[in-house]
Amino acid sequence: MSEALPGERIEDKSLGDLVALASSNISGLVRAEMELAKLEIKNDAKKAALGSVMFAVAGLIAGLIVILLSISLAYGLVALGIWHWAAFLIVAGLYLLLAAGLIAFGYLRIRKIDGARRTRRTLRDDLSMLRHRGEPDTPAPTE
């Protein structure tokens, strides 16, 4: 019998029963914690999905706004006396310059990625220490 009944004294149980009771309680606790974690992750995933859908819709609306503002800018240039084709070409040229600047900025940021250099070094040191049973990696003296 590995569960404590109401009114039963723990002191009356054998060591084997107590170990079985503790093991049962621990495994029940672990199962309950895992179930709670699953429910929380599922809830968070739903919130993240809804949030990402809202960001996607906002991005689509922002794209439409940029298109409308671009057309407005082109027609504003037309109102200043620039030909239609030239006004739209100027707006396209502005976007080309913006895209080139963003590409250059992104390229410079990507070049700064060091590929987790410190993590690779510490992992290499840890593996070396494990191979040498905790002794630091020192070269053997040559005679």
Coordinates of C-alpha atoms in Angstrom, one line a residue:
M1 CA 0.0 0.0 0.0
S2 CA 1.8 3.1 -1.2
E3 CA -0.7 5.9 -0.4
A4 CA -1.5 7.5 2.9
L5 CA -5.1 7.2 3.8
P6 CA -6.9 9.8 5.9
G7 CA -6.4 9.2 9.6
E8 CA -3.5 6.8 9.0
R9 CA -0.2 7.6 10.8
I10 CA 2.9 7.9 8.7
E11 CA 4.9 6.5 11.6
D12 CA 3.2 3.2 11.2
K13 CA 4.4 2.7 7.7
S14 CA 7.5 0.7 6.8
L15 CA 10.5 2.2 5.1
G16 CA 9.6 0.6 1.8
D17 CA 6.1 2.1 2.0
L18 CA 7.5 5.5 2.8
V19 CA 9.8 5.4 -0.2
A20 CA 7.0 4.2 -2.5
L21 CA 4.8 7.0 -1.1
A22 CA 7.5 9.6 -1.7
S23 CA 8.2 8.3 -5.2
S24 CA 4.5 8.3 -6.0
N25 CA 4.1 11.9 -4.7
I26 CA 7.2 13.1 -6.6
S27 CA 6.0 11.5 -9.9
G28 CA 2.5 13.0 -9.4
L29 CA 4.0 16.4 -8.7
V30 CA 6.2 16.2 -11.9
R31 CA 3.2 15.1 -14.0
A32 CA 1.1 18.0 -12.6
E33 CA 3.9 20.5 -13.3
M34 CA 4.3 19.2 -16.8
E35 CA 0.6 19.4 -17.4
L36 CA 0.6 23.0 -16.1
A37 CA 3.5 23.9 -18.3
K38 CA 1.7 22.4 -21.4
L39 CA -1.4 24.5 -20.6
E40 CA 0.6 27.6 -20.1
I41 CA 2.6 27.1 -23.3
K42 CA -0.6 26.4 -25.2
N43 CA -2.2 29.6 -23.9
D44 CA 0.9 31.6 -24.7
A45 CA 1.0 30.1 -28.2
K46 CA -2.5 31.2 -28.8
K47 CA -1.7 34.7 -27.6
A48 CA 1.4 34.8 -29.8
A49 CA -0.5 33.6 -32.8
L50 CA -3.2 36.3 -32.3
G51 CA -0.5 38.9 -31.8
S52 CA 1.4 37.9 -35.0
V53 CA -1.9 38.0 -37.0
M54 CA -2.5 41.5 -35.7
F55 CA 1.1 42.5 -36.7
A56 CA 0.6 41.0 -40.2
V57 CA -2.7 43.0 -40.7
A58 CA -1.0 46.1 -39.4
G59 CA 1.9 45.5 -41.9
L60 CA -0.5 45.1 -44.7
I61 CA -2.3 48.3 -43.8
A62 CA 1.1 50.1 -43.5
G63 CA 2.0 48.8 -47.0
L64 CA -1.2 50.2 -48.4
I65 CA -0.6 53.5 -46.6
V66 CA 2.9 53.7 -48.2
I67 CA 1.4 53.1 -51.6
L68 CA -1.2 55.8 -51.2
L69 CA 1.4 58.3 -49.8
S70 CA 3.7 57.5 -52.7
I71 CA 0.9 58.3 -55.2
S72 CA 0.1 61.4 -53.3
L73 CA 3.7 62.5 -53.4
A74 CA 3.9 61.9 -57.1
Y75 CA 0.7 63.9 -57.7
G76 CA 2.1 66.6 -55.5
L77 CA 5.1 66.8 -57.7
V78 CA 2.8 66.9 -60.7
A79 CA 1.0 69.9 -59.1
L80 CA 4.4 71.6 -58.9
G81 CA 4.7 71.4 -62.7
I82 CA 6.7 68.1 -63.2
W83 CA 5.5 65.7 -65.9
H84 CA 3.5 62.7 -64.7
W85 CA 6.1 60.2 -65.7
A86 CA 8.9 62.2 -64.2
A87 CA 7.1 62.6 -60.9
F88 CA 6.4 58.9 -60.5
L89 CA 10.0 58.2 -61.6
I90 CA 11.3 60.5 -58.8
V91 CA 9.2 58.7 -56.2
A92 CA 10.5 55.3 -57.5
G93 CA 14.1 56.7 -57.3
L94 CA 13.5 57.7 -53.7
Y95 CA 12.4 54.2 -52.9
L96 CA 15.4 52.8 -54.7
L97 CA 17.7 55.0 -52.6
L98 CA 15.9 53.9 -49.4
A99 CA 16.1 50.2 -50.3
A100 CA 19.8 50.6 -51.2
G101 CA 20.5 52.3 -47.8
L102 CA 18.6 49.6 -45.9
I103 CA 20.5 46.8 -47.8
A104 CA 23.8 48.5 -47.0
F105 CA 22.8 48.8 -43.3
G106 CA 21.6 45.2 -43.1
Y107 CA 24.8 44.0 -44.8
L108 CA 27.0 45.9 -42.3
R109 CA 25.0 44.4 -39.4
I110 CA 25.3 40.9 -40.8
R111 CA 29.0 41.2 -41.2
K112 CA 29.3 41.9 -37.4
I113 CA 27.9 38.5 -36.6
D114 CA 30.6 36.5 -34.9
G115 CA 28.9 33.2 -34.8
A116 CA 28.9 32.6 -31.0
R117 CA 32.7 32.6 -30.9
R118 CA 32.8 32.7 -27.1
T119 CA 30.3 29.9 -26.7
R120 CA 32.3 27.7 -29.2
R121 CA 35.5 28.4 -27.3
T122 CA 34.0 27.6 -23.9
L123 CA 32.4 24.4 -25.2
R124 CA 35.7 23.4 -26.7
D125 CA 37.4 24.0 -23.3
D126 CA 34.7 22.1 -21.5
L127 CA 35.1 19.1 -23.8
S128 CA 38.8 19.2 -23.5
M129 CA 38.5 19.3 -19.7
L130 CA 36.2 16.3 -19.8
R131 CA 38.6 14.3 -22.0
H132 CA 41.4 15.0 -19.6
R133 CA 39.3 14.3 -16.5
G134 CA 39.2 17.8 -15.1
E135 CA 42.8 18.7 -15.6
P136 CA 43.5 21.8 -17.6
D137 CA 44.6 21.3 -21.2
T138 CA 48.3 21.7 -21.0
P139 CA 50.7 20.4 -23.6
A140 CA 53.0 17.5 -22.5
P141 CA 56.7 18.5 -22.0
T142 CA 58.9 17.3 -24.8
E143 CA 62.4 16.0 -24.0

